[in-house]
Coordinates of C-alpha atoms in Angstrom, one line a residue:
Chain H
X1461 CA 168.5 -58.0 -108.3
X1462 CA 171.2 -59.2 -106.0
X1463 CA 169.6 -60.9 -103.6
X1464 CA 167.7 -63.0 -106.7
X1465 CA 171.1 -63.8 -108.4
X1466 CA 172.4 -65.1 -104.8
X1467 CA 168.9 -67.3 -103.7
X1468 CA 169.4 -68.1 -107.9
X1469 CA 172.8 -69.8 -107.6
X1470 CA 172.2 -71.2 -103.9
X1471 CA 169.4 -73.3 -105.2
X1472 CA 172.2 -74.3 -108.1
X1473 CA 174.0 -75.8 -105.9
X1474 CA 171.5 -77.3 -104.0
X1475 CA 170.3 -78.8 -107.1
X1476 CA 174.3 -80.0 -108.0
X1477 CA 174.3 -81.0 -104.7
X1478 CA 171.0 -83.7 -105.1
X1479 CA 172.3 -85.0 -108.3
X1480 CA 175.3 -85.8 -106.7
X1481 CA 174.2 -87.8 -104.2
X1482 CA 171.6 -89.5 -106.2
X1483 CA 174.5 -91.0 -108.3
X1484 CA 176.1 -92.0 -105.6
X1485 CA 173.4 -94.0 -104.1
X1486 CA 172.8 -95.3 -107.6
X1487 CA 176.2 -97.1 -107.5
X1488 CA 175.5 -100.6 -106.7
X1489 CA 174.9 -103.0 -109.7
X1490 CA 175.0 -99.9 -111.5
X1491 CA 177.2 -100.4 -115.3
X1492 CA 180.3 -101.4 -114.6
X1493 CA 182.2 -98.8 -116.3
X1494 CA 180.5 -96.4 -113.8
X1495 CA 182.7 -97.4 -110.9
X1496 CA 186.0 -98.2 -110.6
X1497 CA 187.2 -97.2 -113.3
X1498 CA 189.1 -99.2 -116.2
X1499 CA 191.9 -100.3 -114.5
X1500 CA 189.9 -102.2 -111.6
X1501 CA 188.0 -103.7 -114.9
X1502 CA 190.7 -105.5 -115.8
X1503 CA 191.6 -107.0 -112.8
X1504 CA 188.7 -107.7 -110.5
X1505 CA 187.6 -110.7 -112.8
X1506 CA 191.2 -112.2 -112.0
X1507 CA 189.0 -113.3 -108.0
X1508 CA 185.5 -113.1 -106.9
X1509 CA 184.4 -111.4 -104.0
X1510 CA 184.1 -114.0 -101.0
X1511 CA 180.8 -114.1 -99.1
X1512 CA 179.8 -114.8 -95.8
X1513 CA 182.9 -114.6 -94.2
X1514 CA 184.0 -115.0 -90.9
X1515 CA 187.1 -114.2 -89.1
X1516 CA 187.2 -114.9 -85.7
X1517 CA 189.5 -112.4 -83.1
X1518 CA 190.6 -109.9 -85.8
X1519 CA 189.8 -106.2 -84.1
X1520 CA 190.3 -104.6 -87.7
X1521 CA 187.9 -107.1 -89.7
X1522 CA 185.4 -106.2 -86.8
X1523 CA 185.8 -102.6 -87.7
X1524 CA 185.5 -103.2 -91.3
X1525 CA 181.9 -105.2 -90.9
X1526 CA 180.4 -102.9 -88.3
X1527 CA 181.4 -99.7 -90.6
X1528 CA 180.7 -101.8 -93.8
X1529 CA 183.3 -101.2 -95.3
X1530 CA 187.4 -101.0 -96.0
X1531 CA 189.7 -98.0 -95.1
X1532 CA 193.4 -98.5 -97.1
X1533 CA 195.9 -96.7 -96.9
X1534 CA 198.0 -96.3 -100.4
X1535 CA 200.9 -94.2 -102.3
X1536 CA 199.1 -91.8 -105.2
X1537 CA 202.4 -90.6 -106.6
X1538 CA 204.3 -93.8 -107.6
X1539 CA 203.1 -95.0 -111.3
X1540 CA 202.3 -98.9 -111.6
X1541 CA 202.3 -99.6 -107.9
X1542 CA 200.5 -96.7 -106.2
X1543 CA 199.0 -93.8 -109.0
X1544 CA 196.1 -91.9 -108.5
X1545 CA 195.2 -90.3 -112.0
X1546 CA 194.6 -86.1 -110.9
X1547 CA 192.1 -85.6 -113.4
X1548 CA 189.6 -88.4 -112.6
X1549 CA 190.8 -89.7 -109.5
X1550 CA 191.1 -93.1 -110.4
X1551 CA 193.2 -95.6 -109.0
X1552 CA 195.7 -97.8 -110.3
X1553 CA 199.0 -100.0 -109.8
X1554 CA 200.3 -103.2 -108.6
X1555 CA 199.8 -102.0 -104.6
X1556 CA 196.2 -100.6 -105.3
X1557 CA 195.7 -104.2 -106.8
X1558 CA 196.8 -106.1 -104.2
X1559 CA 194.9 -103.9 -101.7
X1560 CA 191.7 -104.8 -103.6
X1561 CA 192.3 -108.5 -104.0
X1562 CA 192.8 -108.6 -100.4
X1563 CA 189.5 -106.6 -99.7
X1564 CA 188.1 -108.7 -102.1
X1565 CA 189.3 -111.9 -100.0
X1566 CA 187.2 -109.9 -96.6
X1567 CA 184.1 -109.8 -98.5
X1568 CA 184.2 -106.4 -99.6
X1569 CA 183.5 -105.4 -103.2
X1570 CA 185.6 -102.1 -105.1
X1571 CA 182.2 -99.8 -103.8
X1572 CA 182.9 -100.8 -99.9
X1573 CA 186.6 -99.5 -100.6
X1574 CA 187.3 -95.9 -99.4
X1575 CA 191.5 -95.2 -100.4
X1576 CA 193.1 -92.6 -98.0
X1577 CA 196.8 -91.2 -99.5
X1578 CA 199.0 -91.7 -96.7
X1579 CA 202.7 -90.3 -97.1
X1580 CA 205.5 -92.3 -95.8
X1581 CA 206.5 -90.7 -92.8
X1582 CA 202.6 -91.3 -91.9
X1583 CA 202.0 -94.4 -92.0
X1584 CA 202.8 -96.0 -88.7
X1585 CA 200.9 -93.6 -87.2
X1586 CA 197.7 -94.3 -89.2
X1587 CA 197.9 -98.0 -88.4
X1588 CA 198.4 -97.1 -84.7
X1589 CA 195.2 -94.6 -84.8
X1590 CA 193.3 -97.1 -86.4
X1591 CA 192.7 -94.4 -89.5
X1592 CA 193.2 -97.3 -91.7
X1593 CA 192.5 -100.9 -92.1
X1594 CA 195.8 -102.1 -93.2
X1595 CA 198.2 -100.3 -95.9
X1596 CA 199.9 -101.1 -99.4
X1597 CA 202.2 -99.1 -100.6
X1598 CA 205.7 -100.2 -101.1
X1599 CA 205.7 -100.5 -97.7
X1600 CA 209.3 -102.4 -96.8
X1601 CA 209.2 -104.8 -93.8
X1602 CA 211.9 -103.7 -90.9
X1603 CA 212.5 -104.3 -87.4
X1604 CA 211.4 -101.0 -86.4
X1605 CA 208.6 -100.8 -88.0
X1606 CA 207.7 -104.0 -86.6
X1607 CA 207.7 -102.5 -83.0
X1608 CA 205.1 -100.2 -83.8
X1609 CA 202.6 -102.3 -86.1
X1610 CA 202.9 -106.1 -87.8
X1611 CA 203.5 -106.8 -91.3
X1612 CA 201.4 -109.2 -93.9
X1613 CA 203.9 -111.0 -96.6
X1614 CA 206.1 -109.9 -98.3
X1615 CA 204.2 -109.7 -101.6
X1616 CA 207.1 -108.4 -103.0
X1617 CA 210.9 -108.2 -103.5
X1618 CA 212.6 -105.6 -104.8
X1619 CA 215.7 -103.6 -104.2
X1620 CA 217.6 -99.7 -103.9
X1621 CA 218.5 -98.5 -107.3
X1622 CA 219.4 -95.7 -109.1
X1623 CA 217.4 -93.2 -111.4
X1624 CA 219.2 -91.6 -114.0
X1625 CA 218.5 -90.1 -117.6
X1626 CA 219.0 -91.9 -120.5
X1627 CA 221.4 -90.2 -122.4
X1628 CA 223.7 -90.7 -118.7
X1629 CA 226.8 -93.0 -119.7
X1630 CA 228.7 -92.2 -116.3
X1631 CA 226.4 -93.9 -113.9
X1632 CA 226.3 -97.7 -114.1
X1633 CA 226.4 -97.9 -110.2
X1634 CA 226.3 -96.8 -106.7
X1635 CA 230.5 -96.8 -107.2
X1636 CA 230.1 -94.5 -109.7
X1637 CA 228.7 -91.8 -107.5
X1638 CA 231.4 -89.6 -106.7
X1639 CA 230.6 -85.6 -107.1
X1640 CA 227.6 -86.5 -108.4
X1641 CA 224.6 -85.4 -106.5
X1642 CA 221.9 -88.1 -106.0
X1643 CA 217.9 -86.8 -104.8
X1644 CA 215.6 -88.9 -102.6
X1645 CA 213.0 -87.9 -100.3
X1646 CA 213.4 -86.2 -96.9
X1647 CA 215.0 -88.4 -94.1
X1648 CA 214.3 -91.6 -96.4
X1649 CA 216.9 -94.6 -96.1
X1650 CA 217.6 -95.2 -99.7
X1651 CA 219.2 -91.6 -98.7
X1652 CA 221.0 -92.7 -96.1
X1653 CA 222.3 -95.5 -97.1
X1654 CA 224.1 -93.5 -100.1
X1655 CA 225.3 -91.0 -98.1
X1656 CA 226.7 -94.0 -95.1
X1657 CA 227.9 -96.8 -98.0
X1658 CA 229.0 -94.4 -100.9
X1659 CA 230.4 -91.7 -102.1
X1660 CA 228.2 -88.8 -103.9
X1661 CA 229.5 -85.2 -104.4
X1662 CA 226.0 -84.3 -102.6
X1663 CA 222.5 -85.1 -101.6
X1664 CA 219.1 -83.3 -101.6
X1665 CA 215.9 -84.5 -100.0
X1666 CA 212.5 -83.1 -101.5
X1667 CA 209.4 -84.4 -100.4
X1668 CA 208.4 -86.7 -102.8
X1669 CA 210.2 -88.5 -105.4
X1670 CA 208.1 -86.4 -108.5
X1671 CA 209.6 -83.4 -107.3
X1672 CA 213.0 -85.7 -107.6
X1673 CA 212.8 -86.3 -110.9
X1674 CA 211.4 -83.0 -112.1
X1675 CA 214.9 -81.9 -111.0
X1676 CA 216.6 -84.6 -113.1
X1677 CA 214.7 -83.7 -116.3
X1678 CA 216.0 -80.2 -115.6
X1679 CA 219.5 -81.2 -115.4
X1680 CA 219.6 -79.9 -111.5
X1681 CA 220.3 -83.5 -110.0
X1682 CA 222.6 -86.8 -111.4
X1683 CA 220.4 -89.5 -109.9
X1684 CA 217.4 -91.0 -108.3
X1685 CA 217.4 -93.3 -105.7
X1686 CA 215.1 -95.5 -103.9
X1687 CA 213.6 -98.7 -104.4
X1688 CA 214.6 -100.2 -108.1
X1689 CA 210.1 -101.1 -108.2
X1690 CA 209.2 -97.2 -107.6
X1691 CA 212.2 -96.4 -110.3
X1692 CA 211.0 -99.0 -113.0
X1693 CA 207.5 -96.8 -112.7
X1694 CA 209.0 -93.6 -113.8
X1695 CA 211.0 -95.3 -116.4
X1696 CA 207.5 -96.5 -117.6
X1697 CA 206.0 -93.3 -117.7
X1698 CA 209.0 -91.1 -119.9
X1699 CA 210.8 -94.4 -121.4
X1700 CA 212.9 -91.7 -123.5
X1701 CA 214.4 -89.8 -121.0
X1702 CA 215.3 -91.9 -118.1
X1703 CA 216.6 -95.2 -117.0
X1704 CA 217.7 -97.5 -114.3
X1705 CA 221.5 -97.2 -114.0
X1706 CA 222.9 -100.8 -113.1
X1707 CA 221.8 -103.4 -110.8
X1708 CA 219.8 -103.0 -107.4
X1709 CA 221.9 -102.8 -104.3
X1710 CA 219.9 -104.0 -101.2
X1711 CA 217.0 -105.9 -100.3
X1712 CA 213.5 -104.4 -99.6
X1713 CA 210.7 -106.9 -98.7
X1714 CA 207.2 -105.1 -99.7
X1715 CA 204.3 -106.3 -97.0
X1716 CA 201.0 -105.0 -96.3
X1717 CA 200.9 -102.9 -92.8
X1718 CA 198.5 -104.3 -90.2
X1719 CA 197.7 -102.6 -86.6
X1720 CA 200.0 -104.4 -84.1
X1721 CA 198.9 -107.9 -82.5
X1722 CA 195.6 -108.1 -85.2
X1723 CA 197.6 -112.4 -85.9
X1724 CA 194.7 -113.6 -87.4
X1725 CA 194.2 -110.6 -90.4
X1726 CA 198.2 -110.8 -90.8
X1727 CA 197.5 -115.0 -91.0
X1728 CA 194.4 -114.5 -93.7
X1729 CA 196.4 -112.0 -95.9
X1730 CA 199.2 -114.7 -95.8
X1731 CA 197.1 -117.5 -96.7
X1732 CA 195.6 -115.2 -99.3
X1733 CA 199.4 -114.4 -100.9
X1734 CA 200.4 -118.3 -100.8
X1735 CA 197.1 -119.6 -102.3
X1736 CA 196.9 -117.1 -105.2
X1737 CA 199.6 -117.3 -107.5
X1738 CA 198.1 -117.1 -110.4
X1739 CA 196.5 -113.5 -109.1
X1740 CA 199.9 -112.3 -108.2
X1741 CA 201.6 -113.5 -111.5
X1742 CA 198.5 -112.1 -113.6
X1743 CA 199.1 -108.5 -111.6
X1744 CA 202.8 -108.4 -111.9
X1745 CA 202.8 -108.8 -115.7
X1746 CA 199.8 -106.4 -116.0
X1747 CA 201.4 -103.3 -113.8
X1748 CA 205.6 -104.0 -113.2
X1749 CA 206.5 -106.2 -115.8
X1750 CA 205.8 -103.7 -118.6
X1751 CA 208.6 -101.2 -117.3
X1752 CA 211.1 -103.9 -117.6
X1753 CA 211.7 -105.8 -114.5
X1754 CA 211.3 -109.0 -113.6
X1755 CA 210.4 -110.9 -110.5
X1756 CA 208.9 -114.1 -108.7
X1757 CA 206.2 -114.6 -105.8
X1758 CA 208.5 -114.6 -102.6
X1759 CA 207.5 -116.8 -99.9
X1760 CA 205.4 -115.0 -96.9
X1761 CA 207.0 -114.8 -93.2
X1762 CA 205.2 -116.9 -91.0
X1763 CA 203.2 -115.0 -88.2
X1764 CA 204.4 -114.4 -85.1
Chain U
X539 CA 212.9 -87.8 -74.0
X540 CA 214.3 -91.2 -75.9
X541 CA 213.4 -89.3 -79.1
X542 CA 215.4 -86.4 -78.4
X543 CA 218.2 -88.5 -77.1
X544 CA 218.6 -91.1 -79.6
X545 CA 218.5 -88.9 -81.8
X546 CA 220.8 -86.1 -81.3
X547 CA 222.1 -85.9 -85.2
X548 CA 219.0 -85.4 -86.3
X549 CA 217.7 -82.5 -83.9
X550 CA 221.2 -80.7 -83.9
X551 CA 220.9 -80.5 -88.0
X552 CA 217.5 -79.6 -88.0
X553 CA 217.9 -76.9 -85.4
X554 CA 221.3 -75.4 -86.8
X555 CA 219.2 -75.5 -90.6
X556 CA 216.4 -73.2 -88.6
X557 CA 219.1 -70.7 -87.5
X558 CA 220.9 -70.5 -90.2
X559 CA 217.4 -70.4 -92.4
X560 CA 216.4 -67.7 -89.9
X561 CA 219.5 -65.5 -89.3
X562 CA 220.2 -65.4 -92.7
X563 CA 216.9 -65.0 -93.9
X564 CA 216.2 -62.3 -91.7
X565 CA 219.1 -60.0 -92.3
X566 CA 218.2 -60.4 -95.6
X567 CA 214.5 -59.4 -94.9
X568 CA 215.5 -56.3 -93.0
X569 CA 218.1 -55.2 -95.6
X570 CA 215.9 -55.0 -98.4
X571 CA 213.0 -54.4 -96.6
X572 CA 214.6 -50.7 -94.9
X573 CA 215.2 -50.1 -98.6
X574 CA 211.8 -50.9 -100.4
X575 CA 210.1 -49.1 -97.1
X576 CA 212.3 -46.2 -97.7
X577 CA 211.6 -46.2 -101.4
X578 CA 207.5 -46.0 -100.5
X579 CA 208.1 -42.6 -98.9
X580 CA 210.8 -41.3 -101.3
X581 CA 210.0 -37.9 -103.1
X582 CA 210.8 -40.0 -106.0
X583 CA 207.6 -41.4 -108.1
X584 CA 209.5 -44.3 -109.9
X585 CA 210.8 -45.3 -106.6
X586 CA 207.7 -44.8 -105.4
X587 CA 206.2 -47.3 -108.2
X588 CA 208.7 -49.8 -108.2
X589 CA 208.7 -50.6 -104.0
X590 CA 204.6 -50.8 -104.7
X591 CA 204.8 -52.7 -107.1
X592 CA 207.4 -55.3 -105.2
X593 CA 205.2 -55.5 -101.9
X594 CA 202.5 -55.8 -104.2
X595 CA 203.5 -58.8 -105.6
X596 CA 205.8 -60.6 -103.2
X597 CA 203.3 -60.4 -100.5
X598 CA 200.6 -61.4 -101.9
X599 CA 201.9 -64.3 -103.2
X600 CA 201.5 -67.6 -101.1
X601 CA 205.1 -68.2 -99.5
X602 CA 205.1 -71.9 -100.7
X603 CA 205.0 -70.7 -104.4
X604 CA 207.7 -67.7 -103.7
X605 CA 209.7 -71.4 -102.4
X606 CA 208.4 -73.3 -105.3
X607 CA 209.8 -70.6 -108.0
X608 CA 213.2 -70.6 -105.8
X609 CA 213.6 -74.4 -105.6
X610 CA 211.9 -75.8 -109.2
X611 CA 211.8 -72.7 -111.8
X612 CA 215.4 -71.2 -110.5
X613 CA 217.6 -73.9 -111.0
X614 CA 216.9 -74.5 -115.1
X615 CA 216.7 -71.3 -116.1
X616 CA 220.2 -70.5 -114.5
X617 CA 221.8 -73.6 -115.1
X618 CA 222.3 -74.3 -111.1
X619 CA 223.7 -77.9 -110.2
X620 CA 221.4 -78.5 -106.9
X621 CA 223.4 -79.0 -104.0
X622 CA 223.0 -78.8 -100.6
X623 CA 224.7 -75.8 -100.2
X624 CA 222.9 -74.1 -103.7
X625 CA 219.5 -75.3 -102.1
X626 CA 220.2 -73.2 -98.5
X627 CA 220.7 -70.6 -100.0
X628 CA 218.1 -70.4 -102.5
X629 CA 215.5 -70.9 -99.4
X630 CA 217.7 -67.9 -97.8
X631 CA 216.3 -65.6 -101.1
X632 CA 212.6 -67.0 -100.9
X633 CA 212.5 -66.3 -97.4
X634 CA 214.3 -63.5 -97.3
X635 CA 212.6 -61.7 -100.9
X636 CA 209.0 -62.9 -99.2
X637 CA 209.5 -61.5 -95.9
X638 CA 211.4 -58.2 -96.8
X639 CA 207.5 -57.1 -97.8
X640 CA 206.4 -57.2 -94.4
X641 CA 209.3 -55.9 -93.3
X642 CA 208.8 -52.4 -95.4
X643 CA 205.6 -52.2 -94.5
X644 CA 206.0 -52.3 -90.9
X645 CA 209.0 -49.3 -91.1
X646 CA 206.5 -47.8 -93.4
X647 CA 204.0 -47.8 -90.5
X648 CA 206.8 -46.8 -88.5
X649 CA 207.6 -43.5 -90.8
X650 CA 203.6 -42.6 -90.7
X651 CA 204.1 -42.5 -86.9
X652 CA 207.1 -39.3 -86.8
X653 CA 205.1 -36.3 -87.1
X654 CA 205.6 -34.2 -90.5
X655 CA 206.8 -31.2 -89.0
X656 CA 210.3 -32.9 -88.1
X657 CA 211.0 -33.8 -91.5
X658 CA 209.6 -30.3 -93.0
X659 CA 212.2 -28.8 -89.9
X660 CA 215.4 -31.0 -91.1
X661 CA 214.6 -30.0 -94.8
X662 CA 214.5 -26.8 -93.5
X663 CA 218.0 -26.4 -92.1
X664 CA 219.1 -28.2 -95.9
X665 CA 219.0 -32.0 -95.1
X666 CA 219.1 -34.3 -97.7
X667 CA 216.7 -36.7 -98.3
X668 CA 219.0 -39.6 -97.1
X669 CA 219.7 -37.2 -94.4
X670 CA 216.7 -36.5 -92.9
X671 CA 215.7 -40.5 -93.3
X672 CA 218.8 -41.6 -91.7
X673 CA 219.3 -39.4 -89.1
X674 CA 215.8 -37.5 -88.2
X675 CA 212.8 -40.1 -89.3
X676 CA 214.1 -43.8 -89.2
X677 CA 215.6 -43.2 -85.7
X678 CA 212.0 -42.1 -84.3
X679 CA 210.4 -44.7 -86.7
X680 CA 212.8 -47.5 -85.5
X681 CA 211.4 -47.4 -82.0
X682 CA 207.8 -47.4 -82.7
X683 CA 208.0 -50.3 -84.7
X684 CA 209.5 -53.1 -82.2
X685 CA 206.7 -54.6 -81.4
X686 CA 204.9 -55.8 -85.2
X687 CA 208.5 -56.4 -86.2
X688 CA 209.2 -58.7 -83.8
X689 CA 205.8 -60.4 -84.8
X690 CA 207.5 -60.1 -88.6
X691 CA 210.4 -62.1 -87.4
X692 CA 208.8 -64.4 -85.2
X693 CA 206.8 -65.4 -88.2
X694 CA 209.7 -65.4 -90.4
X695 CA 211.1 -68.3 -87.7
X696 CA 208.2 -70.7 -88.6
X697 CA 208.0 -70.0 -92.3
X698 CA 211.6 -71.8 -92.4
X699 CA 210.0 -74.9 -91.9
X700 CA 208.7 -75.1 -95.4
X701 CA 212.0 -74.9 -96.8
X702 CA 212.0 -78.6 -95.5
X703 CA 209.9 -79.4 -98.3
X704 CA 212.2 -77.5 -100.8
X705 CA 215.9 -79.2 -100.1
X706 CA 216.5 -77.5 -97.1
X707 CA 217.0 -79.9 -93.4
X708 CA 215.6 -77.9 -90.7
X709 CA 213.2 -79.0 -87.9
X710 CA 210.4 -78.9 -90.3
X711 CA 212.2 -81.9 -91.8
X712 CA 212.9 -84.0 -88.3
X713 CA 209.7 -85.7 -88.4
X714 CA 210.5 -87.6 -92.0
X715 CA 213.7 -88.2 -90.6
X716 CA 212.7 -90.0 -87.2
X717 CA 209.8 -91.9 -88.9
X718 CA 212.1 -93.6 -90.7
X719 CA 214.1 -94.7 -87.3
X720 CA 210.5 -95.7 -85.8
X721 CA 210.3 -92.7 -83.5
X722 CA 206.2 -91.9 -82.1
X723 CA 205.3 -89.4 -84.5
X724 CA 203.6 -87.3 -82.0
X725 CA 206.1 -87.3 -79.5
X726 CA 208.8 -85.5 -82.4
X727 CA 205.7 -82.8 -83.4
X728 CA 205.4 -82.1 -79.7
X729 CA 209.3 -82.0 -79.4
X730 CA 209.6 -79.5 -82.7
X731 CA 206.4 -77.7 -81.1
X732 CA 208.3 -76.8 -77.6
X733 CA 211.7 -76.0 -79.4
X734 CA 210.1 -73.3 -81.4
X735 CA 208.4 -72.0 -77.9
X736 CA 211.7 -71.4 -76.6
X737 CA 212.8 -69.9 -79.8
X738 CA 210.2 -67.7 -79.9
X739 CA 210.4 -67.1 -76.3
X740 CA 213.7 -65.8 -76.4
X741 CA 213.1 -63.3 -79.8
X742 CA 210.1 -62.3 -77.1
X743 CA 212.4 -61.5 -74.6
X744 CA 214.8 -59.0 -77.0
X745 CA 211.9 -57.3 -77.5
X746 CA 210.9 -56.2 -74.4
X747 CA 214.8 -55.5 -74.2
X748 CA 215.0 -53.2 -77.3
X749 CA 211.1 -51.6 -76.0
X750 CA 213.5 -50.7 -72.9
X751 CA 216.4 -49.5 -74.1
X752 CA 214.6 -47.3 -76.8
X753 CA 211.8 -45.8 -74.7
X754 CA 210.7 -43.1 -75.4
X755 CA 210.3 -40.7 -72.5
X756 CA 206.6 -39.3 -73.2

């Protein structure tokens, strides 16, 4: 009896295991609300997906044709700019967007895209492997970094604010800090920067900024703090219980992460950002605008 | 050796959050963990029941979730205002409370090893139960149990790295720190890798101290 319930349920799986694979190779010019997903929907008839392209002396767009296909790296925990949804695994945000528009621009349609979650503290690293292709995900564009890998852009400005709930009348600023205590993640600059600059009661780090504001629902932490663009998300997500407390208090220059010396993809992403306003205008009000900020195309650094 | 260098803050606070994670920790670990082991052999059956039913639990929970109950249910339900200082030591309890289980367990190994005729002889001559555990069983019990205790402790030295995910800076938490400065990622795991070596080196090396001292002549 035992051995027929075990052959039984191997040949289950077996059988899962066929079907699953015979969707998969079903995918292409399969219905559209097969793949993707609704929010790629929406935006993949904002550009067409180039074809024949050529790019001359770019080692990661010879990767990408002779693997046929695109690796990104992206946040999945930050809600209008990098959000994978848990339950059906579907990707969605401002970053994501850009990362397919510039995919899009290499000749690669949303099937050819694999997304890889890559933590912060991670992602030099990836570029430098070669794990990934290039990365989006609020990504801010510093000299350090810059010694390890090059930088597309900016695509976008933002700045360090702070995170508080709603019903909070004490915060308005980073002055208004004292013996309050202030979350971020582990090691991050926003962090540091309050601790160097300001004046909070105390800090704690966790390890991603959910975990931050499951503490500030619960009453265990004052304030947020990090970029005002990651913020605005959260503010989206639970409009009644948090807000952003006052005005943002650096600058952070959003560009896409590209393996060190690859000019000519950092040029073509550049050309890409100046040429398609209307694309980045159309994204911004669809994914950041709705959580109440406001913002303009900046102007991309020239490559070096 | 720039990363180490350049970076001296960083490594000092991570390594004096492992100690004090560990120290603590551990003296925690062995306090309750002597008691719940003694409560397994007690004559007592709700003793008896209750350290069961505590090993039971605690240890076969995943130590990220004993962490996790510490760090995000704890707070809330006592009203805690999370500050550095309230996070330490709420990763002391978690690692402590987790690792007192394996602790009991490994004296209650030791206990199994003292023959039963030495603590049927000191009941005899109208010892006490704390008696004849203090001064006849635990001494004898002690000594057999160096070895898997150290393993306990050496153990309980890496598990503080997860409190770097709860709140807590330790070396567990360098790596965050010095991407942020630009620092080769694999160059900081290898540095974190060879610091805990040493560390577990040197809780090696009182081992074979206490196996000397306490030897047994057989």
């Amino acid at each position: 009896m035992r051995k027929t319930r075990i052959s039984a349920s191997i040949a289950g799986i077996a059988l899962a295991a066929i079907a699953l694979t015979a969707c998969n190779s079903g995918t292409p010019g399969a219905d559209p609300t097969e793949d993707g997903g609704d929010g790629g929907d929406d935006t993949t008839a904002l550009w067409e997906v180039a074809t024949d392209v050529q790019i001359e002396g770019s080692p990661t767009f010879d990767a990408m044709t002779e693997r046929d296909g695109v690796i990104v790296g992206v946040k999945n925990d930050q809600p209008g700019l990098g959000y994978e949804d848990a339950t059906t695994g579907e990707r969605t945000g401002f970053d994501v967007d850009i990362a397919r528009w510039i995919a899009a621009s290499l000749g690669f349609d949303e099937d050819q895209i694999e997304y890889v979650t890559i933590p912060s503290a991670n992602r030099e690293q990836a570029l430098v492997n070669g794990d990934i292709d290039y990365y989006v995900g609020t990504y801010s564009i510093t000299d350090t970094r810059k010694e390890l890998i090059d930088f597309a852009g900016p695509y976008f400005l933002t700045g360090q604010g702070l995170l508080v709930a709603a019903d909070n009348e004490d915060i308005n600023g980073p002055d208004d800090l004292e013996g309050k205590i202030v979350c971020s993640v582990t090691g991050s600059t926003p962090l540091q920067r309050i601790r160097d600059e300001f004046n909070p009661g105390d800090t704690v780090e966790y390890d991603t900024y959910s975990q931050c504001v499951e503490q500030l629902l619960a009453g265990s932490v004052d304030a947020i703090t990090t970029d005002e663009a990651i913020l605005a998300g959260y503010v989206a997500q639970r409009p009644d219980e948090l807000k952003i407390a006052g005005e943002p208090f650096s600058e952070e220059r959003y560009g896409v992460g590209v393996a060190k010396g690859d000019t000519v993809m950092v040029e073509h992403i550049n050309t890409l950002l100046t040429d398609g306003g209307d694309v980045w205008t159309a994204l911004f009000d669809e994914h950041l605008a709705p959580a109440g900020i406001t913002g303009t195309q900046p102007e991309v650094d020239p490559a070096s | 050796m720039n990363v180490i260098t350049d970076n001296w803050d960083v490594w000092a606070e991570g390594l004096i959050g492992t100690l004090i994670l560990f120290v603590a920790g551990g003296l925690l670990a062995l306090i309750l963990g002597i008691i719940v082991g003694a409560m397994r052999v007690s004559p007592i059956p709700v003793a008896r029941s209750m350290g069961a039913l505590y090993v039971n639990t605690i240890r076969n929970t995943p130590l990220t979730l004993v962490f996790f109950a510490f760090a995000f249910a704890l707070p809330p339900l006592l009203g805690l205002r999370l500050t550095a200082d309230v996070s330490l030591t709420l990763a002391v309890c978690a690692l402590g409370i987790y690792t007192a289980t394996y602790v009991a367990e490994t004296i209650r190994s030791g206990i199994n090893t003292v023959p039963v005729g030495q603590a049927e002889a000191a009941r005899a001559i109208g010892l006490t139960f704390g008696q004849v555990m203090t001064l006849v069983v635990m001494p004898q019990a002690f000594r057999s149990v160096i070895p898997p205790m150290m393993s306990v402790f050496i153990a309980l030295l890496k598990n503080t790295t997860v409190a770097a995910g709860f709140g807590v800076v330790n070396l567990g938490a360098a790596r965050n720190y010095l991407s942020e400065r630009g620092a080769n990622q694999m160059l900081v795991i290898i540095w974190v890798m060879i610091i805990f070596v040493v560390l577990v080196l040197l809780l090696s090396w009182a081992q074979r101290a206490l196996e000397n001292k306490w030897r047994v002549a057989r």
